[in-house]
Coordinates of C-alpha atoms in Angstrom, one line a residue:
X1 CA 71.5 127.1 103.6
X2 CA 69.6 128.2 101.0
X3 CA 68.8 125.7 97.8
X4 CA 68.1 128.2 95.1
X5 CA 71.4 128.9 92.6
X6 CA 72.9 132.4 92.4
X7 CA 73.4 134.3 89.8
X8 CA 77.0 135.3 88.7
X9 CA 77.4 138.9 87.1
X10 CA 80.5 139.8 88.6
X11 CA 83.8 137.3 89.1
X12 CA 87.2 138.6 91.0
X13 CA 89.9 136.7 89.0
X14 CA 93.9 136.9 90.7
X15 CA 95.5 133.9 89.6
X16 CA 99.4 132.7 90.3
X17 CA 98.8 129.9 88.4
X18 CA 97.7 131.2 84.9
X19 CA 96.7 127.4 83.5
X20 CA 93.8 127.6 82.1
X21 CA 92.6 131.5 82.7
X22 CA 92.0 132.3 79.6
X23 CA 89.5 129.9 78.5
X24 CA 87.6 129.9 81.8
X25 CA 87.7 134.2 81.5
X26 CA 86.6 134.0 78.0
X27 CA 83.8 131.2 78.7
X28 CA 82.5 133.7 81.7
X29 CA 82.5 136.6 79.4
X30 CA 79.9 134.6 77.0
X31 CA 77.8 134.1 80.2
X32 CA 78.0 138.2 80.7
X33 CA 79.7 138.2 83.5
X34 CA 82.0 141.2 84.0
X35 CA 85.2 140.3 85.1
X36 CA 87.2 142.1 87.0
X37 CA 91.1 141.2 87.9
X38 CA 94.3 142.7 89.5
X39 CA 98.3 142.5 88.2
X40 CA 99.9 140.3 86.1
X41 CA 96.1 138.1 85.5
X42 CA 94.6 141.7 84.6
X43 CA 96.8 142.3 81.9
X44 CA 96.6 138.2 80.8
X45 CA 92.9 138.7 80.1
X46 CA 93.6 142.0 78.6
X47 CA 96.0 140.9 76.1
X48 CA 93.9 137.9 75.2
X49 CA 91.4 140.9 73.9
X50 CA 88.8 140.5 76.7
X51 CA 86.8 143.1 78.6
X52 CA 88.5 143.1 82.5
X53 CA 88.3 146.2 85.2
X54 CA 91.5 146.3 87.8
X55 CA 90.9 145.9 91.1
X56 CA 92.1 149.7 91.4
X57 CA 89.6 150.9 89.4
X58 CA 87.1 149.1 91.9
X59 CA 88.6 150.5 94.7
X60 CA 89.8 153.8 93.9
X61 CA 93.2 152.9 95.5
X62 CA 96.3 151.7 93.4
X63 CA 98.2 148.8 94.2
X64 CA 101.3 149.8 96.2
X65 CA 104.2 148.3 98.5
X66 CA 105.1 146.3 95.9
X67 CA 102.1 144.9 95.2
X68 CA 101.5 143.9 99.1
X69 CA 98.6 145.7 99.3
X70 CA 95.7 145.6 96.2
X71 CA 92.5 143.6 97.3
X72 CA 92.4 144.3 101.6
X73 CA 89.7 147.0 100.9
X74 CA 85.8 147.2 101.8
X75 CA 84.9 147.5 98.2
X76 CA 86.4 144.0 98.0
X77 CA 85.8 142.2 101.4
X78 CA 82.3 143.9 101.1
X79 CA 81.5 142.7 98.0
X80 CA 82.4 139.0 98.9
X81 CA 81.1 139.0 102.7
X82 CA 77.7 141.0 102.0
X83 CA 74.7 139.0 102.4
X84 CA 72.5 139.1 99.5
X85 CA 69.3 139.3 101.2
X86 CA 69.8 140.9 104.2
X87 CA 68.2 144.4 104.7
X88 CA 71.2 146.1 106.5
X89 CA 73.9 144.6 104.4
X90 CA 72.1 145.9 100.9
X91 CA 71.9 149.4 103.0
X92 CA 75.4 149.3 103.7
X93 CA 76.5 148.4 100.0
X94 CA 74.2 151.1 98.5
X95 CA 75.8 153.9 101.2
X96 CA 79.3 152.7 100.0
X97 CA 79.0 152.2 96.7
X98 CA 79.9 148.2 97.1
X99 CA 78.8 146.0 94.3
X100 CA 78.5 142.2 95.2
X101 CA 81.2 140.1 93.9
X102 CA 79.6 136.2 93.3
X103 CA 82.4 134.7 91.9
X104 CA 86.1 134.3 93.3
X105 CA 88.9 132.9 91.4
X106 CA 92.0 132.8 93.7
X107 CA 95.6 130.7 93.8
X108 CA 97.7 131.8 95.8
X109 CA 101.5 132.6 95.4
X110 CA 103.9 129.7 95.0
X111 CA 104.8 129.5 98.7
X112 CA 105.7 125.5 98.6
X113 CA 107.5 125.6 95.6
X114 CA 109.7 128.6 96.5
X115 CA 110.9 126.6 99.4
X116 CA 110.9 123.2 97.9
X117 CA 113.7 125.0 95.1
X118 CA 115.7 126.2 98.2
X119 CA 115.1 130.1 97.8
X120 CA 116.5 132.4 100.5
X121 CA 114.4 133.6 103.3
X122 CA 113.7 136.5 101.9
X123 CA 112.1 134.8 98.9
X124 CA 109.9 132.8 100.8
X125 CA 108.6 135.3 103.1
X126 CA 107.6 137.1 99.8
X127 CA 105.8 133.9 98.1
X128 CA 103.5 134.4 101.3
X129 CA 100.0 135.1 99.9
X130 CA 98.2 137.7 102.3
X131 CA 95.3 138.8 100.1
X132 CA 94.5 135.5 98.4
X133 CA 93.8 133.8 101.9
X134 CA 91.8 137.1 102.9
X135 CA 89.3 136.9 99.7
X136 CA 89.3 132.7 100.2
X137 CA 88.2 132.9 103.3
X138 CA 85.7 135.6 103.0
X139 CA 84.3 134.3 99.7
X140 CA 83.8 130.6 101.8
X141 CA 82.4 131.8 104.6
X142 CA 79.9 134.0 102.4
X143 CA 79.2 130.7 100.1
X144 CA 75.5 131.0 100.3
X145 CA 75.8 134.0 97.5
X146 CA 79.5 133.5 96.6
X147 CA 81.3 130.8 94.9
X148 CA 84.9 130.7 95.3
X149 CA 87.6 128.7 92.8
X150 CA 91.1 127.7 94.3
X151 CA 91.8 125.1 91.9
X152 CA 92.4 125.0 88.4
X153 CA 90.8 121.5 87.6
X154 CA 87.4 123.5 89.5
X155 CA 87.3 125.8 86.5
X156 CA 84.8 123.1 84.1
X157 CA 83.0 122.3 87.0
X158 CA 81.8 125.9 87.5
X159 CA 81.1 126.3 83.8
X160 CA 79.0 122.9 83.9
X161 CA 76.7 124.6 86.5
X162 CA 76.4 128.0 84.9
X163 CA 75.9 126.2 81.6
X164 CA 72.8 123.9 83.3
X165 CA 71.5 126.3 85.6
X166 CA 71.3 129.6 82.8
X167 CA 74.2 131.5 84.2
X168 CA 73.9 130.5 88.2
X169 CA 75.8 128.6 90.1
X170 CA 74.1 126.0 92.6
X171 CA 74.0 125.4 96.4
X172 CA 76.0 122.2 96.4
X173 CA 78.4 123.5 93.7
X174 CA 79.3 126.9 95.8
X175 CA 79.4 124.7 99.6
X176 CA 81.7 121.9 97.8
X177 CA 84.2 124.9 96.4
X178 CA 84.0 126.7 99.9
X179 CA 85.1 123.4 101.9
X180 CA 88.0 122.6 99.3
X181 CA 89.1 126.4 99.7
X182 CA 89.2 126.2 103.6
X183 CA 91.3 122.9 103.1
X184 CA 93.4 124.6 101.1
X185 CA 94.3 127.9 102.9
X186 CA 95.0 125.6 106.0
X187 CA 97.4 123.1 103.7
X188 CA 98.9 126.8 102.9
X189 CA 99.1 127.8 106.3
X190 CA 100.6 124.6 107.6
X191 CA 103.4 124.8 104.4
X192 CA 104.1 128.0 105.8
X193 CA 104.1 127.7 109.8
X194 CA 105.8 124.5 109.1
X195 CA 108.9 126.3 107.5
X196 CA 108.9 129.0 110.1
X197 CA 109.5 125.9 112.6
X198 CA 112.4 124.3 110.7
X199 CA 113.9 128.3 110.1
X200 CA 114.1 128.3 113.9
X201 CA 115.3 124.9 114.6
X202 CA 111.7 124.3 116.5
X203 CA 110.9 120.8 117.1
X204 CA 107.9 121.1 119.0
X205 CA 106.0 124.4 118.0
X206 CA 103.0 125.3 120.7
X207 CA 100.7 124.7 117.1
X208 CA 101.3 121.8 114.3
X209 CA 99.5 121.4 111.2
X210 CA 100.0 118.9 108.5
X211 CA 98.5 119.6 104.7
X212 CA 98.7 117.6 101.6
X213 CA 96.9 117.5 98.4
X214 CA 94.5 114.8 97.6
X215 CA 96.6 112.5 94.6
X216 CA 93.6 109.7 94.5
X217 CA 91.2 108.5 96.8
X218 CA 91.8 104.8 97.3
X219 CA 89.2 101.7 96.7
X220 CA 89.9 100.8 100.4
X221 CA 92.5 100.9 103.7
X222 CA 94.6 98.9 104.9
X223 CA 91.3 96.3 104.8
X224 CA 88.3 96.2 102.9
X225 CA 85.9 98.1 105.5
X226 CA 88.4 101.2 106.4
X227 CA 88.3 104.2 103.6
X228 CA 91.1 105.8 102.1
X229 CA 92.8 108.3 100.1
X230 CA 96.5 109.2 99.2
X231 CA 97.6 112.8 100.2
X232 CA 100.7 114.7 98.6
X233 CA 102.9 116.7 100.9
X234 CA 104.4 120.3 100.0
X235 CA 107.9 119.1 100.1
X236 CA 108.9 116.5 97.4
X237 CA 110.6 113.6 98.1
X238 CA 111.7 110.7 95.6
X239 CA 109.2 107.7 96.1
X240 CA 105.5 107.0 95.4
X241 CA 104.3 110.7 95.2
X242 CA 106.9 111.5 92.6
X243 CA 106.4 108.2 90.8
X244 CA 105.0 108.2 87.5
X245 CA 103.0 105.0 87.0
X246 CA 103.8 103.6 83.9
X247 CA 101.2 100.1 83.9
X248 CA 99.1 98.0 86.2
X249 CA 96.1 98.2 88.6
X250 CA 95.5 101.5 90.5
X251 CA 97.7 101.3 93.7
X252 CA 96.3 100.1 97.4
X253 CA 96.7 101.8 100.5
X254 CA 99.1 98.7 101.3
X255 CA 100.6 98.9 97.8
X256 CA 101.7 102.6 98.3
X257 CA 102.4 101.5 102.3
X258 CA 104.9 98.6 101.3
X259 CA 106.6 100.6 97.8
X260 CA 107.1 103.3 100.2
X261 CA 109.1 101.0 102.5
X262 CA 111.0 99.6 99.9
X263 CA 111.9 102.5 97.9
X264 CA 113.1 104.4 101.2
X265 CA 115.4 101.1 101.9
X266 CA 117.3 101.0 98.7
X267 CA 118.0 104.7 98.7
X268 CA 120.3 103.7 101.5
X269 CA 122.9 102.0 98.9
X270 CA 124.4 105.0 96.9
X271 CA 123.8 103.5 92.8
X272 CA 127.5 105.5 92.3
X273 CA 128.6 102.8 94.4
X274 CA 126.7 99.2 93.9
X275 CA 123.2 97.8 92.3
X276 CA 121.4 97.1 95.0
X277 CA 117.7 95.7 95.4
X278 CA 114.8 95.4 98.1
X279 CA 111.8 93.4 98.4
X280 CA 109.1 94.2 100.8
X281 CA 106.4 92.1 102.5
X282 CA 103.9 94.0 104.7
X283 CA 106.3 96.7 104.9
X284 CA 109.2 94.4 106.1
X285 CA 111.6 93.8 103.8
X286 CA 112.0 90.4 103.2
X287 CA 115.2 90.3 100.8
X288 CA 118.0 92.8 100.2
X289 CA 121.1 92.9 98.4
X290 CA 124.0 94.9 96.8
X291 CA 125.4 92.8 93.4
X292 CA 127.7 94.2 90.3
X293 CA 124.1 94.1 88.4
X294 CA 120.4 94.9 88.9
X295 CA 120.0 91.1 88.2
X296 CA 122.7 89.8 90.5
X297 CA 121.0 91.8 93.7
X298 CA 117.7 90.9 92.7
X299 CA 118.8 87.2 92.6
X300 CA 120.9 87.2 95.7
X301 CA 117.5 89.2 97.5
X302 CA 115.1 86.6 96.3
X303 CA 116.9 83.6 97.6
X304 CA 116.6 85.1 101.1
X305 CA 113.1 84.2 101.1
X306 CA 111.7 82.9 97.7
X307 CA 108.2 82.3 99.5
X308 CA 107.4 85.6 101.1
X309 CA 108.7 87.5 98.0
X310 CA 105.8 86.1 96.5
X311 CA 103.3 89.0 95.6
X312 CA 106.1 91.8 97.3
X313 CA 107.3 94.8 96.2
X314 CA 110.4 94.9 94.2
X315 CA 112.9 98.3 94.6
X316 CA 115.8 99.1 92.5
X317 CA 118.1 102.0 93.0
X318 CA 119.1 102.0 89.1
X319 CA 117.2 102.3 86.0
X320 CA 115.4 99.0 85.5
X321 CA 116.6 96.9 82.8
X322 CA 115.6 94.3 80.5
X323 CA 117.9 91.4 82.5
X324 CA 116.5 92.3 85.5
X325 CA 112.7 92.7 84.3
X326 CA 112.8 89.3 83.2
X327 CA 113.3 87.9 86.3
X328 CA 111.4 89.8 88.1
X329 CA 108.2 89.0 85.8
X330 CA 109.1 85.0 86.3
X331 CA 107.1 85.3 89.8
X332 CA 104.0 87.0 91.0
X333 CA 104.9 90.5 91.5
X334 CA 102.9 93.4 92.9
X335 CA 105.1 96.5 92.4
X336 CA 108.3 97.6 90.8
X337 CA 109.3 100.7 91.7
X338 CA 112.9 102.2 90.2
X339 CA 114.2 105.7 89.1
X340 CA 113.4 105.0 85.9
X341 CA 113.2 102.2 82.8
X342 CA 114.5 101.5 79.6
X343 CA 112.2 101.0 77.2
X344 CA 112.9 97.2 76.8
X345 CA 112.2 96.6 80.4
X346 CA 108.9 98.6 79.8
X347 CA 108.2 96.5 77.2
X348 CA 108.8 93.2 79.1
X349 CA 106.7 94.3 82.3
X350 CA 104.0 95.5 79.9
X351 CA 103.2 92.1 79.6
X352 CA 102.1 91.4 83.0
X353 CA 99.2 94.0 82.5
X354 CA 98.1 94.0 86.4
X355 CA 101.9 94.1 87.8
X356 CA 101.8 98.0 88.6
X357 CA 105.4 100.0 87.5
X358 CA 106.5 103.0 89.1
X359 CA 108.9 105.1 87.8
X360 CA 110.0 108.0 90.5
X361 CA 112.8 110.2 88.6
X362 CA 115.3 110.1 91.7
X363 CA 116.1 108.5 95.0
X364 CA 115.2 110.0 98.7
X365 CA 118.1 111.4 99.9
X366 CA 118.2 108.7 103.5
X367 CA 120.5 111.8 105.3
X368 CA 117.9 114.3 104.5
X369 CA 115.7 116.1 107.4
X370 CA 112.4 116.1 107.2
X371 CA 109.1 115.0 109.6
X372 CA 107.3 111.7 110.3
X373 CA 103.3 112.1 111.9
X374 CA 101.1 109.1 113.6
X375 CA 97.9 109.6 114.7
X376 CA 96.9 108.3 118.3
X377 CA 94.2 108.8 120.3
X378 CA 93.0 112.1 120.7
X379 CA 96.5 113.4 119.3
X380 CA 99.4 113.5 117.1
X381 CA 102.6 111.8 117.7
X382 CA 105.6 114.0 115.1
X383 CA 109.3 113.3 115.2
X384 CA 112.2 113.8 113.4
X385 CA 112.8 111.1 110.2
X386 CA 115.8 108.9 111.0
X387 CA 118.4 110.3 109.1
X388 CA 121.2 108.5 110.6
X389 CA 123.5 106.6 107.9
X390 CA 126.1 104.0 109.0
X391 CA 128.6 105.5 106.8
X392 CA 128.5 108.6 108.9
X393 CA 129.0 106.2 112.2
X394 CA 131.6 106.1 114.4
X395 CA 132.2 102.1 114.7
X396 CA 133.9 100.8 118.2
X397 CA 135.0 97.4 118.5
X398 CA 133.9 96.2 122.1
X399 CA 135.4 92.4 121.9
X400 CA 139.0 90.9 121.6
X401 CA 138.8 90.3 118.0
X402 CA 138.7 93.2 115.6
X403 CA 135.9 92.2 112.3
X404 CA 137.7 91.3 109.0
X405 CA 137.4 93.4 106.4
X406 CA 135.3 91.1 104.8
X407 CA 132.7 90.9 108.6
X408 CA 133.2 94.5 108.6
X409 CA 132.0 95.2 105.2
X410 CA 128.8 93.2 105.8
X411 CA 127.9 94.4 109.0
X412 CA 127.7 97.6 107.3
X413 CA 125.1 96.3 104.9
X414 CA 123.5 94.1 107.7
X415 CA 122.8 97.3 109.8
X416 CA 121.8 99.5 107.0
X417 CA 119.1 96.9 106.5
X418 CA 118.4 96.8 110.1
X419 CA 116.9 100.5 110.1
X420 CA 114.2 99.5 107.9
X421 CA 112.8 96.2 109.5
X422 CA 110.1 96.4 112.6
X423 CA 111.5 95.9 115.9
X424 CA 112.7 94.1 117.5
X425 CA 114.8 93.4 114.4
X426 CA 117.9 90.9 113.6
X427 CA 119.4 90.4 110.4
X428 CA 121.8 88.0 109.3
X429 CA 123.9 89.1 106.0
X430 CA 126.3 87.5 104.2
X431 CA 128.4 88.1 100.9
X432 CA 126.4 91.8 100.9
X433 CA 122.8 90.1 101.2
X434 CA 120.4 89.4 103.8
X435 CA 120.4 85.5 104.6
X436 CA 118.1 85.5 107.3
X437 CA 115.6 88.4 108.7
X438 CA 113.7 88.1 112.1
X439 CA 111.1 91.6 112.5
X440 CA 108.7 92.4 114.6
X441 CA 108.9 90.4 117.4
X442 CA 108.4 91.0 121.0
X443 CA 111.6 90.0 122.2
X444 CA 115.0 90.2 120.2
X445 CA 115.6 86.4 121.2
X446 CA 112.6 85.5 118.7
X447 CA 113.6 87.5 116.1
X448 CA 117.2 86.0 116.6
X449 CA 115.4 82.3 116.4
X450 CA 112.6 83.6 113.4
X451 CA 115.6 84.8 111.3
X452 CA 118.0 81.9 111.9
X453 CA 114.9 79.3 111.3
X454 CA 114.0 80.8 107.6
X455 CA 117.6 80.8 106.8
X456 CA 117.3 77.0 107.3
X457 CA 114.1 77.0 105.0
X458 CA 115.9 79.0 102.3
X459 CA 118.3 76.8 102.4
X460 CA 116.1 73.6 101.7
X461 CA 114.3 75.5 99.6
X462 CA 117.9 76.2 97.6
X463 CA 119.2 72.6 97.6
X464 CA 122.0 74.0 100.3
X465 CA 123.9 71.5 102.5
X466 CA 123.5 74.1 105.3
X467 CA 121.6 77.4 105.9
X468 CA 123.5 81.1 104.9
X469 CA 123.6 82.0 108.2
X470 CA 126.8 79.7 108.6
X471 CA 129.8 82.2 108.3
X472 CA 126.9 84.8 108.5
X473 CA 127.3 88.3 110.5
X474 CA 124.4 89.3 112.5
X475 CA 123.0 93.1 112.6
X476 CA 120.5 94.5 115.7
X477 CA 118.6 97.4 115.3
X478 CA 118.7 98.0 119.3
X479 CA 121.1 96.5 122.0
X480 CA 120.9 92.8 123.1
X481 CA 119.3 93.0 126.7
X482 CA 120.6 89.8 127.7
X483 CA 123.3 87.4 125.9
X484 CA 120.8 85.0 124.7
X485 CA 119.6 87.0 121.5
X486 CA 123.4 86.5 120.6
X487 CA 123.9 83.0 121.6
X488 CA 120.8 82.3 119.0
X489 CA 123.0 83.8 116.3
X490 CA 126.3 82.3 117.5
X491 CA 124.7 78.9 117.0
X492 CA 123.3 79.8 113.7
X493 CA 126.8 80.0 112.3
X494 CA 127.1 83.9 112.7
X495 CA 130.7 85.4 113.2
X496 CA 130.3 88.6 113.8
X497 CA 128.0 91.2 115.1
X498 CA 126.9 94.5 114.6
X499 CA 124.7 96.5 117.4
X500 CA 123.8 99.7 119.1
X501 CA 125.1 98.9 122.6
X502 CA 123.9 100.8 125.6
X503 CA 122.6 98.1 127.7
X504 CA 122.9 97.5 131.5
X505 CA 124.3 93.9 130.6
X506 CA 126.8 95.0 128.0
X507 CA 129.8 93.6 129.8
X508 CA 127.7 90.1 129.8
X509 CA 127.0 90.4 126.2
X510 CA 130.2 91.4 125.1
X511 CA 131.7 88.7 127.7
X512 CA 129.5 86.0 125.7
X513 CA 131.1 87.0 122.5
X514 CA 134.4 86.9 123.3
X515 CA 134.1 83.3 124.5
X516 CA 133.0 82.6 121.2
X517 CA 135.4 84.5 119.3
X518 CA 132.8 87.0 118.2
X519 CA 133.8 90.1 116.7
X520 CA 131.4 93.1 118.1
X521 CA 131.2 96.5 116.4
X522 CA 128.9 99.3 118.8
X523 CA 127.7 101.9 116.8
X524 CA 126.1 103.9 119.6
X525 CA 123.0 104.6 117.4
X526 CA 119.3 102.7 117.6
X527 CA 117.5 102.4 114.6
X528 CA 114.0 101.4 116.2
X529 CA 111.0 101.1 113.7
X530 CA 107.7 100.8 115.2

């Protein structure tokens, strides 16, 4: 690629997005450049009193089909793809009459956000840009004479190098805008091919693409060596990429990791219904609760584990409140993430200057579809999110003894919780809040022992006479292979148990609780996290 700058004298402008136009027309104007436009971004620049020529006076054509077809002509394409200083292209420009275009200003049509607002088919097949992409892509491949804008926040940039440069734009300006457009017609592309595959109930189309905007890049990964930055997605979704950040340190990959963890835990526990609160520890949670307050869940959370809620991530499903920012300030706290604050409670967490507050305007619906990616290698692993909510369970009851209400009503929480601990995963709940959590282990027996063994250091920890688990009801996120698992719980004081079932050795499980006395609820669901 050639290093000398390009001249502009001639910039295509066909905006959706009219941020900014007027300025950046106005400021190319001064630098002579004639502009020419098409639609609704024509007649913005004309009514701002500035010099523009539509596209159909370029081409010789009128806009038509509803506006469908106005820049898929030669006089267009040609002007963007010609190169400069070939011989055969000028002779082709000067036979056609085609004069060079070296500036594009393209953003496309609102496809994302007409779906995101739930528009009808219809609507979104006519928020798909066809032209915009066309120009993009010629304009980038072309970037050795042609600079092309796809992004409002680009607009100062290109004025910068016109302004240094005496009205030409520079090699490493024009091949920076040309990668950031190609990234952003495929984001486009994937928004779009995406839908299609939801539209027709497609779980595994022949092509998948994934695109996302860049929010921030990030001082490292998940460790010091790895780079990182944090992408938004087309479709919104209550949580970190909604999240207004009211105070504190710029997030780390693990910060946004573990908030996003947390945040998608407590949206499990409708606010209509209960307070509720989640603290995270390397993406486990590591205390959750339901209480009549913010305070009382965040109190009956914390003294699951006071030692590894040290430095966590703190979740709310209600507006945060003074009570319960007080508390939360009294220990080392990386992130508190709620719907939103009142100002007290602002006030208060202002004073920890590094603890980071996140405010996200909503909760994540946890019955909502959507898609879940992981790279391995040399491909792309893409299911389904795991939508499935106890509430919407059918519950059998496999043993002699039917739950209490009271068992029953915590081995609802105790599950709910389940789905969003590693496996293999046991929780122990009691009073609607976890009392013991065992995640990640190789073998559900450990996680049974892991969980039951905290309980007893919460409890020293507490000045209890004896751990939580006692009178406890256990959850499992997957069915007990052998009875073992559940004989760990039995003897930590559990009464009850809550699990998928499914296993070859159900009748030895189920055998084992009954000569306890143990209730059993099946749900017939697995909620394995990996």
């Amino acid at each position: 690629m050639s290093d000398h700058p390009r001249r502009v004298l001639r910039a295509l402008l066909s905006v959706s997005d009219k941020t900014g136009l007027i300025e950046f027309a106005r400021a190319l104007s001064e630098f002579g450049v004639e502009l020419v436009s098409t639609g609704g971004t024509a007649k913005a620049i004309k009514d701002a009193g500035l010099k523009v020529i539509d596209v159909a006076e370029l081409t010789g054509f009128p806009e038509m089909m509803d506006g469908r077809v106005k820049t898929l002509h030669p006089k267009v394409h040609g002007g963007l793809l010609a190169i400069r200083n070939n011989k055969e292209h000028q002779a082709s420009m000067a036979e056609h009459h085609i004069r060079p275009i070296d500036l594009l200003v393209v953003n496309l049509y609102p496809f994302e956000a007409t779906v995101a607002k739930g528009a009808s088919f219809e609507d979104c097949v006519e928020n798909i840009d066809i032209g915009g992409p066309a120009m993009i892509r010629a304009a980038a491949k072309n970037h050795d004479d042609v600079a092309v804008v796809v992004d409002v926040e680009d607009y100062a940039r290109v004025l910068d190098d016109l302004a240094k440069h005496s009205g030409m734009t520079t090699a490493r300006l024009r091949r920076s805008l040309a990668a950031k457009a190609y990234a952003r017609t495929a984001a486009y592309d994937a928004a779009i091919s995406n839908w299609f595959a939801d539209v027709l109930s497609n779980a595994a189309p022949d092509y998948r693409a994934f695109g996302g905007k860049l929010a921030e890049a990030l001082r490292y990964g998940e460790n010091p060596h790895q780079s990182a930055a944090f992408y938004k997605g087309p479709v919104a979704r209550f949580g970190v990429a909604t999240a207004k950040q009211v105070q504190g340190k710029q997030l780390s990959y693990n910060n946004i990791n573990d908030t996003d963890a947390a945040y998608e835990c407590v949206a499990e526990f409708d606010p209509a219904r209960t307070a509720a609160c989640v603290i995270v520890k390397h993406a486990n949670p590591c205390g959750v609760a339901e209480g009549g307050s913010l305070l009382a869940a965040y109190r009956k959370a914390l003294a699951c584990d006071t030692t590894s809620a040290f430095g966590g991530i703190v979740a709310l499903n209600r507006k945060l409140d003074a009570e319960v920012a007080r508390a939360i300030t009294d220990i080392f706290t990386e992130v508190i993430i709620a719907p939103d604050a009142d100002e007290e409670a602002v006030s208060i967490v202002a004073a920890k200057k590094n603890l980071r507050l996140l405010l996200a305007g909503g909760l994540p619906d946890p019955r909502e579809r959507g898609w879940m990616a992981k790279t391995v290698a040399g491909g792309l692993l893409v299911q389904s999110r795991d939508n499935a909510v106890i509430d919407d369970m059918q519950l059998k009851v496999a043993t002699k003894r039917a739950p209490t209400e009271a068992e029953l009503r915590d081995l609802r929480f105790a599950f709910r919780v389940a789905k969003h601990v590693k496996s293999n995963t046991i929780i122990y709940a009691k009073d609607l809040a976890t009392v013991g959590i065992g995640a990640g282990q190789m073998s559900r027996v450990d996680s049974a022992r892991i969980a039951a063994r905290k309980a007893e250091d919460a409890a020293k920890e507490l000045g209890l006479a004896a751990p939580m688990t006692k009178g406890s009801v256990v959850a499992s996120d997957a069915f007990f292979p052998f009875a073992d698992g559940l004989l760990v719980a039995i003897e930590a004081g559990a009464t009850a148990v809550i699990q998928p079932g499914g296993s070859m050795r159900d009748d030895e499980v189920i055998k084992a609780a009954d000569e306890h006395n143990i209730a059993m609820v099946v749900t017939g669901t697995r909620h394995f996290r990996h």
